[in-house]
Amino acid sequence: MEPDSLPTEVILTHPRQSLGKVQLDWTPQPGNYLDFQGKTYAVLERRHRYQFKYGRYRLYNIALYVQFAQRPAEKTLVDGRWVVGDATCIYNAKSEIVRCAVNPHGPCQDCRYYEKV
């Protein structure tokens, strides 16, 4: 195991099943996208698993709960994080996972509901 990587189990949320394990050199946050075994998944949740050894707990594994997803073509940087779609629209959810309620699948360009903030 490399010093900056932890064993990470990738778990599909529906239907619940383990897709396998991987060594990652980065820490995926909910809302990030992960390419695994030739498919793209959105990270929904990250759980840490600890082991008690030599009188102390240490992080020994990470579990990522994911769902199949397409990488969005439209992203906007808002306060240091990427959100899906055009963040200048009042209907934009300002989320890494959901674009908006009125046009969740997009695209934002030429959307009939677009209203500037």
PDB file of C-alpha atoms in Angstrom:
ATOM      1  CA  MET A   1       0.000   0.000   0.000  1.00  0.00           C
ATOM      2  CA  GLU A   2       1.328   3.447  -0.913  1.00  0.00           C
ATOM      3  CA  PRO A   3       1.632   5.944   1.967  1.00  0.00           C
ATOM      4  CA  ASP A   4      -0.970   8.403   0.648  1.00  0.00           C
ATOM      5  CA  SER A   5      -3.597   5.869  -0.384  1.00  0.00           C
ATOM      6  CA  LEU A   6      -6.154   3.825   1.497  1.00  0.00           C
ATOM      7  CA  PRO A   7      -8.105   0.764   0.412  1.00  0.00           C
ATOM      8  CA  THR A   8     -11.470   2.041  -0.801  1.00  0.00           C
ATOM      9  CA  GLU A   9     -14.527  -0.129  -1.324  1.00  0.00           C
ATOM     10  CA  VAL A  10     -16.939   1.102  -4.002  1.00  0.00           C
ATOM     11  CA  ILE A  11     -20.570   0.201  -3.199  1.00  0.00           C
ATOM     12  CA  LEU A  12     -23.477   0.706  -5.601  1.00  0.00           C
ATOM     13  CA  THR A  13     -26.499   2.078  -3.718  1.00  0.00           C
ATOM     14  CA  HIS A  14     -29.277   0.564  -5.831  1.00  0.00           C
ATOM     15  CA  PRO A  15     -29.281  -2.380  -6.044  1.00  0.00           C
ATOM     16  CA  ARG A  16     -26.961  -2.531  -3.030  1.00  0.00           C
ATOM     17  CA  GLN A  17     -23.830  -4.400  -4.074  1.00  0.00           C
ATOM     18  CA  SER A  18     -20.092  -4.074  -3.735  1.00  0.00           C
ATOM     19  CA  LEU A  19     -18.430  -3.219  -7.037  1.00  0.00           C
ATOM     20  CA  GLY A  20     -14.938  -3.927  -5.749  1.00  0.00           C
ATOM     21  CA  LYS A  21     -11.964  -2.325  -4.055  1.00  0.00           C
ATOM     22  CA  VAL A  22      -9.476   0.211  -5.328  1.00  0.00           C
ATOM     23  CA  GLN A  23      -6.479   2.174  -4.014  1.00  0.00           C
ATOM     24  CA  LEU A  24      -7.108   5.910  -4.411  1.00  0.00           C
ATOM     25  CA  ASP A  25      -4.538   8.676  -4.025  1.00  0.00           C
ATOM     26  CA  TRP A  26      -7.274  11.287  -3.490  1.00  0.00           C
ATOM     27  CA  THR A  27     -10.265  11.559  -1.155  1.00  0.00           C
ATOM     28  CA  PRO A  28     -13.538  11.667  -3.107  1.00  0.00           C
ATOM     29  CA  GLN A  29     -16.195  13.909  -1.589  1.00  0.00           C
ATOM     30  CA  PRO A  30     -19.934  13.497  -2.145  1.00  0.00           C
ATOM     31  CA  GLY A  31     -20.692  15.116  -5.473  1.00  0.00           C
ATOM     32  CA  ASN A  32     -17.420  14.040  -7.084  1.00  0.00           C
ATOM     33  CA  TYR A  33     -17.344  11.649 -10.012  1.00  0.00           C
ATOM     34  CA  LEU A  34     -15.395   8.410  -9.986  1.00  0.00           C
ATOM     35  CA  ASP A  35     -14.398   6.335 -12.993  1.00  0.00           C
ATOM     36  CA  PHE A  36     -14.328   2.680 -11.953  1.00  0.00           C
ATOM     37  CA  GLN A  37     -14.142  -0.416 -14.155  1.00  0.00           C
ATOM     38  CA  GLY A  38     -14.919   1.592 -17.282  1.00  0.00           C
ATOM     39  CA  LYS A  39     -18.057   3.283 -15.892  1.00  0.00           C
ATOM     40  CA  THR A  40     -18.683   6.667 -14.279  1.00  0.00           C
ATOM     41  CA  TYR A  41     -20.315   6.959 -10.867  1.00  0.00           C
ATOM     42  CA  ALA A  42     -21.397   9.906  -8.715  1.00  0.00           C
ATOM     43  CA  VAL A  43     -20.223   9.682  -5.106  1.00  0.00           C
ATOM     44  CA  LEU A  44     -23.247  10.021  -2.809  1.00  0.00           C
ATOM     45  CA  GLU A  45     -21.701   9.222   0.558  1.00  0.00           C
ATOM     46  CA  ARG A  46     -18.308   8.445   2.063  1.00  0.00           C
ATOM     47  CA  ARG A  47     -17.866   6.431   5.250  1.00  0.00           C
ATOM     48  CA  HIS A  48     -14.662   5.874   7.162  1.00  0.00           C
ATOM     49  CA  ARG A  49     -13.909   2.574   8.814  1.00  0.00           C
ATOM     50  CA  TYR A  50     -11.508   2.465  11.736  1.00  0.00           C
ATOM     51  CA  GLN A  51      -9.499  -0.315  13.355  1.00  0.00           C
ATOM     52  CA  PHE A  52      -8.458  -0.419  17.018  1.00  0.00           C
ATOM     53  CA  LYS A  53      -4.832  -1.490  17.176  1.00  0.00           C
ATOM     54  CA  TYR A  54      -2.058  -0.873  19.724  1.00  0.00           C
ATOM     55  CA  GLY A  55      -4.393   1.111  21.983  1.00  0.00           C
ATOM     56  CA  ARG A  56      -5.575   3.572  19.353  1.00  0.00           C
ATOM     57  CA  TYR A  57      -7.938   3.826  16.405  1.00  0.00           C
ATOM     58  CA  ARG A  58      -6.611   4.277  12.910  1.00  0.00           C
ATOM     59  CA  LEU A  59      -8.377   4.772   9.607  1.00  0.00           C
ATOM     60  CA  TYR A  60      -7.950   1.590   7.619  1.00  0.00           C
ATOM     61  CA  ASN A  61     -10.653   1.659   4.948  1.00  0.00           C
ATOM     62  CA  ILE A  62     -13.036   4.010   3.172  1.00  0.00           C
ATOM     63  CA  ALA A  63     -16.434   2.997   1.762  1.00  0.00           C
ATOM     64  CA  LEU A  64     -17.856   5.029  -1.123  1.00  0.00           C
ATOM     65  CA  TYR A  65     -21.570   4.746  -1.850  1.00  0.00           C
ATOM     66  CA  VAL A  66     -22.157   5.578  -5.498  1.00  0.00           C
ATOM     67  CA  GLN A  67     -24.748   5.572  -8.254  1.00  0.00           C
ATOM     68  CA  PHE A  68     -24.282   5.318 -12.011  1.00  0.00           C
ATOM     69  CA  ALA A  69     -24.086   8.796 -13.569  1.00  0.00           C
ATOM     70  CA  GLN A  70     -23.052  10.775 -16.615  1.00  0.00           C
ATOM     71  CA  ARG A  71     -20.481  13.510 -16.117  1.00  0.00           C
ATOM     72  CA  PRO A  72     -22.272  16.814 -16.642  1.00  0.00           C
ATOM     73  CA  ALA A  73     -21.034  18.872 -19.572  1.00  0.00           C
ATOM     74  CA  GLU A  74     -21.985  22.127 -17.838  1.00  0.00           C
ATOM     75  CA  LYS A  75     -20.287  23.141 -14.601  1.00  0.00           C
ATOM     76  CA  THR A  76     -19.886  26.467 -12.814  1.00  0.00           C
ATOM     77  CA  LEU A  77     -17.374  27.324 -10.087  1.00  0.00           C
ATOM     78  CA  VAL A  78     -19.230  28.790  -7.074  1.00  0.00           C
ATOM     79  CA  ASP A  79     -17.396  29.669  -3.845  1.00  0.00           C
ATOM     80  CA  GLY A  80     -14.542  27.266  -4.617  1.00  0.00           C
ATOM     81  CA  ARG A  81     -16.651  24.232  -5.604  1.00  0.00           C
ATOM     82  CA  TRP A  82     -18.045  23.012  -8.898  1.00  0.00           C
ATOM     83  CA  VAL A  83     -21.830  22.908  -9.291  1.00  0.00           C
ATOM     84  CA  VAL A  84     -23.818  21.358 -12.136  1.00  0.00           C
ATOM     85  CA  GLY A  85     -25.280  23.735 -14.703  1.00  0.00           C
ATOM     86  CA  ASP A  86     -25.398  27.516 -14.989  1.00  0.00           C
ATOM     87  CA  ALA A  87     -25.264  29.013 -11.492  1.00  0.00           C
ATOM     88  CA  THR A  88     -26.528  32.371 -12.770  1.00  0.00           C
ATOM     89  CA  CYS A  89     -30.064  30.939 -13.089  1.00  0.00           C
ATOM     90  CA  ILE A  90     -32.405  31.354 -10.110  1.00  0.00           C
ATOM     91  CA  TYR A  91     -33.549  27.727 -10.460  1.00  0.00           C
ATOM     92  CA  ASN A  92     -30.027  26.270 -10.209  1.00  0.00           C
ATOM     93  CA  ALA A  93     -29.710  24.057  -7.117  1.00  0.00           C
ATOM     94  CA  LYS A  94     -26.077  25.080  -6.512  1.00  0.00           C
ATOM     95  CA  SER A  95     -25.329  21.365  -6.053  1.00  0.00           C
ATOM     96  CA  GLU A  96     -22.613  19.015  -7.272  1.00  0.00           C
ATOM     97  CA  ILE A  97     -25.248  16.355  -8.025  1.00  0.00           C
ATOM     98  CA  VAL A  98     -28.548  18.054  -8.990  1.00  0.00           C
ATOM     99  CA  ARG A  99     -28.839  20.751 -11.674  1.00  0.00           C
ATOM    100  CA  CYS A 100     -32.287  22.199 -10.914  1.00  0.00           C
ATOM    101  CA  ALA A 101     -35.908  21.239 -10.280  1.00  0.00           C
ATOM    102  CA  VAL A 102     -37.418  22.470 -13.545  1.00  0.00           C
ATOM    103  CA  ASN A 103     -34.812  21.043 -15.958  1.00  0.00           C
ATOM    104  CA  PRO A 104     -32.764  18.442 -14.046  1.00  0.00           C
ATOM    105  CA  HIS A 105     -31.288  16.753 -17.117  1.00  0.00           C
ATOM    106  CA  GLY A 106     -30.389  20.008 -18.869  1.00  0.00           C
ATOM    107  CA  PRO A 107     -28.886  21.485 -20.801  1.00  0.00           C
ATOM    108  CA  CYS A 108     -29.047  24.998 -19.361  1.00  0.00           C
ATOM    109  CA  GLN A 109     -28.336  26.615 -22.715  1.00  0.00           C
ATOM    110  CA  ASP A 110     -31.612  27.708 -24.343  1.00  0.00           C
ATOM    111  CA  CYS A 111     -33.688  26.473 -21.347  1.00  0.00           C
ATOM    112  CA  ARG A 112     -37.126  28.094 -21.458  1.00  0.00           C
ATOM    113  CA  TYR A 113     -37.155  28.478 -17.643  1.00  0.00           C
ATOM    114  CA  TYR A 114     -33.838  30.350 -17.422  1.00  0.00           C
ATOM    115  CA  GLU A 115     -34.022  33.478 -15.290  1.00  0.00           C
ATOM    116  CA  LYS A 116     -30.915  35.407 -14.336  1.00  0.00           C
ATOM    117  CA  VAL A 117     -30.289  35.874 -10.605  1.00  0.00           C
TER     118      VAL A 117
END
